[in-house]
PDB file of C-alpha atoms in Angstrom:
ATOM      1  CA  MET A  21      10.492   6.138   8.988  1.00  0.00           C
ATOM      2  CA  THR A  22       9.985   2.562   8.269  1.00  0.00           C
ATOM      3  CA  THR A  23       8.762   1.360   4.809  1.00  0.00           C
ATOM      4  CA  ILE A  24       8.165  -2.150   4.116  1.00  0.00           C
ATOM      5  CA  ALA A  25       6.366  -3.380   0.718  1.00  0.00           C
ATOM      6  CA  ILE A  26       4.565  -6.731   1.321  1.00  0.00           C
ATOM      7  CA  ILE A  27       4.640  -8.665  -2.049  1.00  0.00           C
ATOM      8  CA  ASN A  28       3.963 -11.927  -3.009  1.00  0.00           C
ATOM      9  CA  GLU A  29       3.271 -12.799  -7.725  1.00  0.00           C
ATOM     10  CA  LYS A  30       0.543 -15.662  -6.201  1.00  0.00           C
ATOM     11  CA  GLY A  31      -2.934 -14.352  -4.912  1.00  0.00           C
ATOM     12  CA  GLY A  32      -3.958 -16.307  -1.459  1.00  0.00           C
ATOM     13  CA  ALA A  33      -0.082 -16.133   0.279  1.00  0.00           C
ATOM     14  CA  GLY A  34      -1.473 -14.114   3.253  1.00  0.00           C
ATOM     15  CA  LYS A  35      -0.477 -10.682   1.610  1.00  0.00           C
ATOM     16  CA  THR A  36      -3.335  -8.503   3.204  1.00  0.00           C
ATOM     17  CA  THR A  37      -3.353 -10.493   6.234  1.00  0.00           C
ATOM     18  CA  THR A  38      -0.031 -10.058   7.036  1.00  0.00           C
ATOM     19  CA  ALA A  39      -0.565  -5.971   6.178  1.00  0.00           C
ATOM     20  CA  VAL A  40      -3.415  -5.722   8.420  1.00  0.00           C
ATOM     21  CA  ASN A  41      -2.186  -7.415  11.777  1.00  0.00           C
ATOM     22  CA  LEU A  42       0.978  -5.992  11.415  1.00  0.00           C
ATOM     23  CA  ALA A  43      -0.274  -2.683  10.965  1.00  0.00           C
ATOM     24  CA  ALA A  44      -3.104  -3.270  14.263  1.00  0.00           C
ATOM     25  CA  ALA A  45       0.244  -4.873  16.077  1.00  0.00           C
ATOM     26  CA  TRP A  46       2.427  -1.886  15.434  1.00  0.00           C
ATOM     27  CA  ALA A  47      -0.409   0.745  16.006  1.00  0.00           C
ATOM     28  CA  ASP A  48      -1.419  -0.990  19.391  1.00  0.00           C
ATOM     29  CA  MET A  49       2.886  -1.069  20.504  1.00  0.00           C
ATOM     30  CA  GLY A  50       2.163   2.804  20.150  1.00  0.00           C
ATOM     31  CA  LYS A  51       3.602   3.355  16.607  1.00  0.00           C
ATOM     32  CA  SER A  52       2.254   5.642  13.819  1.00  0.00           C
ATOM     33  CA  VAL A  53       1.501   3.381  11.298  1.00  0.00           C
ATOM     34  CA  LEU A  54      -0.178   3.843   7.745  1.00  0.00           C
ATOM     35  CA  LEU A  55      -1.188   0.868   5.691  1.00  0.00           C
ATOM     36  CA  VAL A  56      -1.291   1.861   1.621  1.00  0.00           C
ATOM     37  CA  ASP A  57      -4.223  -0.841  -0.287  1.00  0.00           C
ATOM     38  CA  PHE A  58      -2.239  -1.526  -2.978  1.00  0.00           C
ATOM     39  CA  ASP A  59      -4.020  -3.749  -4.308  1.00  0.00           C
ATOM     40  CA  PRO A  60      -6.840  -3.219  -6.872  1.00  0.00           C
ATOM     41  CA  GLN A  61      -9.235  -6.287  -5.236  1.00  0.00           C
ATOM     42  CA  ALA A  62      -8.341  -3.376  -2.217  1.00  0.00           C
ATOM     43  CA  SER A  63      -8.623  -6.333   0.543  1.00  0.00           C
ATOM     44  CA  ALA A  64      -6.851  -4.323   3.157  1.00  0.00           C
ATOM     45  CA  THR A  65      -9.775  -1.742   2.812  1.00  0.00           C
ATOM     46  CA  HIS A  66     -12.994  -4.338   2.781  1.00  0.00           C
ATOM     47  CA  HIS A  67     -10.876  -5.693   5.564  1.00  0.00           C
ATOM     48  CA  VAL A  68     -10.693  -2.497   7.689  1.00  0.00           C
ATOM     49  CA  GLY A  69     -14.563  -2.471   7.188  1.00  0.00           C
ATOM     50  CA  LEU A  70     -13.863   0.522   4.687  1.00  0.00           C
ATOM     51  CA  ALA A  71     -15.431   0.877   0.764  1.00  0.00           C
ATOM     52  CA  PRO A  72     -12.910   0.929  -1.309  1.00  0.00           C
ATOM     53  CA  ASP A  73     -12.427   4.013  -3.588  1.00  0.00           C
ATOM     54  CA  ALA A  74      -8.739   4.563  -4.931  1.00  0.00           C
ATOM     55  CA  SER A  75      -9.647   7.866  -6.964  1.00  0.00           C
ATOM     56  CA  GLU A  76      -7.872   9.336  -4.150  1.00  0.00           C
ATOM     57  CA  LEU A  77      -4.779   7.261  -4.457  1.00  0.00           C
ATOM     58  CA  LEU A  78      -4.656   7.769  -8.449  1.00  0.00           C
ATOM     59  CA  ALA A  79      -4.637  11.123  -7.361  1.00  0.00           C
ATOM     60  CA  ALA A  80      -1.881  10.792  -4.754  1.00  0.00           C
ATOM     61  CA  LEU A  81       0.738   9.281  -7.735  1.00  0.00           C
ATOM     62  CA  LEU A  82      -0.045  12.172  -9.924  1.00  0.00           C
ATOM     63  CA  THR A  83      -0.194  15.403  -7.630  1.00  0.00           C
ATOM     64  CA  GLY A  84       2.000  13.799  -4.785  1.00  0.00           C
ATOM     65  CA  LYS A  85      -0.653  14.426  -2.113  1.00  0.00           C
ATOM     66  CA  LEU A  86      -1.975  11.310   0.208  1.00  0.00           C
ATOM     67  CA  ALA A  87      -5.514  11.292   2.008  1.00  0.00           C
ATOM     68  CA  THR A  88      -5.459   9.017   4.624  1.00  0.00           C
ATOM     69  CA  GLU A  89      -8.673   7.679   6.564  1.00  0.00           C
ATOM     70  CA  ASP A  90      -8.486   6.224   9.935  1.00  0.00           C
ATOM     71  CA  THR A  91      -9.446   2.506  10.939  1.00  0.00           C
ATOM     72  CA  ALA A  92     -10.994   1.735  14.146  1.00  0.00           C
ATOM     73  CA  HIS A  93      -7.568  -0.459  14.639  1.00  0.00           C
ATOM     74  CA  GLY A  94      -5.207   2.621  15.321  1.00  0.00           C
ATOM     75  CA  PHE A  95      -3.625   3.211  12.412  1.00  0.00           C
ATOM     76  CA  GLU A  96      -4.181   4.857   9.296  1.00  0.00           C
ATOM     77  CA  ILE A  97      -5.114   3.761   5.487  1.00  0.00           C
ATOM     78  CA  VAL A  98      -4.981   5.369   2.217  1.00  0.00           C
ATOM     79  CA  LYS A  99      -7.611   2.459   0.616  1.00  0.00           C
ATOM     80  CA  GLY A 100      -6.953   1.013  -2.665  1.00  0.00           C
ATOM     81  CA  GLY A 101      -9.710  -0.210  -5.559  1.00  0.00           C
ATOM     82  CA  ARG A 102     -10.614  -1.577  -8.992  1.00  0.00           C
ATOM     83  CA  GLN A 103      -9.210   1.614 -10.213  1.00  0.00           C
ATOM     84  CA  LEU A 104      -5.686   1.255  -9.764  1.00  0.00           C
ATOM     85  CA  ALA A 105      -6.207  -1.946 -12.477  1.00  0.00           C
ATOM     86  CA  LYS A 106      -6.327   1.338 -14.836  1.00  0.00           C
ATOM     87  CA  ALA A 107      -2.858   3.120 -13.195  1.00  0.00           C
ATOM     88  CA  GLU A 108      -0.553   1.049 -15.417  1.00  0.00           C
ATOM     89  CA  ALA A 109      -2.900   1.798 -18.663  1.00  0.00           C
ATOM     90  CA  THR A 110      -2.561   5.513 -18.247  1.00  0.00           C
ATOM     91  CA  ILE A 111       0.082   6.503 -16.475  1.00  0.00           C
ATOM     92  CA  ASP A 112       3.596   6.712 -18.241  1.00  0.00           C
ATOM     93  CA  SER A 113       5.274   4.396 -15.950  1.00  0.00           C
ATOM     94  CA  SER A 114       8.610   4.943 -16.985  1.00  0.00           C
ATOM     95  CA  LEU A 115       8.399   8.192 -15.047  1.00  0.00           C
ATOM     96  CA  ALA A 116       5.671   6.989 -12.685  1.00  0.00           C
ATOM     97  CA  VAL A 117       7.673   4.201 -10.571  1.00  0.00           C
ATOM     98  CA  LEU A 118       9.060   6.847  -8.532  1.00  0.00           C
ATOM     99  CA  ARG A 119       5.713   8.758  -7.521  1.00  0.00           C
ATOM    100  CA  LEU A 120       4.875   6.393  -4.783  1.00  0.00           C
ATOM    101  CA  LYS A 121       7.733   7.075  -3.097  1.00  0.00           C
ATOM    102  CA  ARG A 122       7.493  10.992  -3.493  1.00  0.00           C
ATOM    103  CA  ALA A 123       3.486  11.166  -2.183  1.00  0.00           C
ATOM    104  CA  LEU A 124       5.062   8.994   0.632  1.00  0.00           C
ATOM    105  CA  GLU A 125       7.920  10.959   1.781  1.00  0.00           C
ATOM    106  CA  GLY A 126       8.253  13.310   4.895  1.00  0.00           C
ATOM    107  CA  LEU A 127       4.685  11.612   6.097  1.00  0.00           C
ATOM    108  CA  PRO A 128       4.508  11.815   9.814  1.00  0.00           C
ATOM    109  CA  HIS A 129       4.184   7.870  10.281  1.00  0.00           C
ATOM    110  CA  ASP A 130       6.829   5.871  11.863  1.00  0.00           C
ATOM    111  CA  ILE A 131       6.143   2.264   9.848  1.00  0.00           C
ATOM    112  CA  ILE A 132       4.676   2.441   6.283  1.00  0.00           C
ATOM    113  CA  LEU A 133       2.859  -0.965   4.901  1.00  0.00           C
ATOM    114  CA  ILE A 134       2.072  -1.205   1.284  1.00  0.00           C
ATOM    115  CA  ASP A 135      -0.325  -4.179   0.565  1.00  0.00           C
ATOM    116  CA  CYS A 136       0.575  -4.960  -3.111  1.00  0.00           C
ATOM    117  CA  PRO A 137      -0.983  -6.898  -5.664  1.00  0.00           C
ATOM    118  CA  PRO A 138      -0.718 -10.655  -6.625  1.00  0.00           C
ATOM    119  CA  THR A 139       1.257  -9.466 -10.040  1.00  0.00           C
ATOM    120  CA  LEU A 140       4.925  -7.933 -10.860  1.00  0.00           C
ATOM    121  CA  GLY A 141       3.969  -4.992 -12.548  1.00  0.00           C
ATOM    122  CA  PHE A 142       3.872  -1.261 -12.612  1.00  0.00           C
ATOM    123  CA  LEU A 143       1.991  -1.511  -9.597  1.00  0.00           C
ATOM    124  CA  THR A 144       4.824  -3.686  -7.234  1.00  0.00           C
ATOM    125  CA  GLU A 145       7.138  -2.033  -9.414  1.00  0.00           C
ATOM    126  CA  SER A 146       6.521   1.387  -7.834  1.00  0.00           C
ATOM    127  CA  ALA A 147       6.317  -0.201  -4.214  1.00  0.00           C
ATOM    128  CA  LEU A 148       9.521  -2.118  -4.276  1.00  0.00           C
ATOM    129  CA  ALA A 149      11.079   1.100  -5.710  1.00  0.00           C
ATOM    130  CA  ALA A 150       9.014   3.206  -2.465  1.00  0.00           C
ATOM    131  CA  THR A 151      10.305   1.053   0.058  1.00  0.00           C
ATOM    132  CA  ASP A 152      13.344   0.405   2.746  1.00  0.00           C
ATOM    133  CA  LYS A 153      12.288  -3.220   2.826  1.00  0.00           C
ATOM    134  CA  VAL A 154      10.203  -6.047   1.693  1.00  0.00           C
ATOM    135  CA  LEU A 155       8.145  -9.191   2.875  1.00  0.00           C
ATOM    136  CA  VAL A 156       7.613 -11.752   1.461  1.00  0.00           C
ATOM    137  CA  PRO A 157       4.832 -14.424   2.809  1.00  0.00           C
ATOM    138  CA  LEU A 158       4.980 -18.231   1.914  1.00  0.00           C
ATOM    139  CA  GLU A 159       3.814 -21.390   2.745  1.00  0.00           C
ATOM    140  CA  PRO A 160       5.914 -23.499   4.581  1.00  0.00           C
TER     141      PRO A 160
END
């Protein structure tokens, strides 16, 4: 399994577009793909036509069990939503930064993509702690 965080502190840099398109492309190639929408704006969730609801993702950070949903694009997604914005304030970040990593361990996917928010706070730190690789979209 390869886990890739897609990060950039700037909004509008192409993080979500990159994440969704990579997920769909790898799914088309027969890979088992999970996209984690770790952004309170839930752009990846909207992009695949689902309603945002990060309550399951927040519960996963506390329990270690992720609930995924199939998309029409051939990959699974963990939905994002505004509830994620409260995570930094409500979860003890000194211990919780590894909770996403634990929740992703042992999942049966070939590739896990994490679409991060445009900040370098707790959510992005958690994604970085859970990944093998980092992709940073930049303007040419």
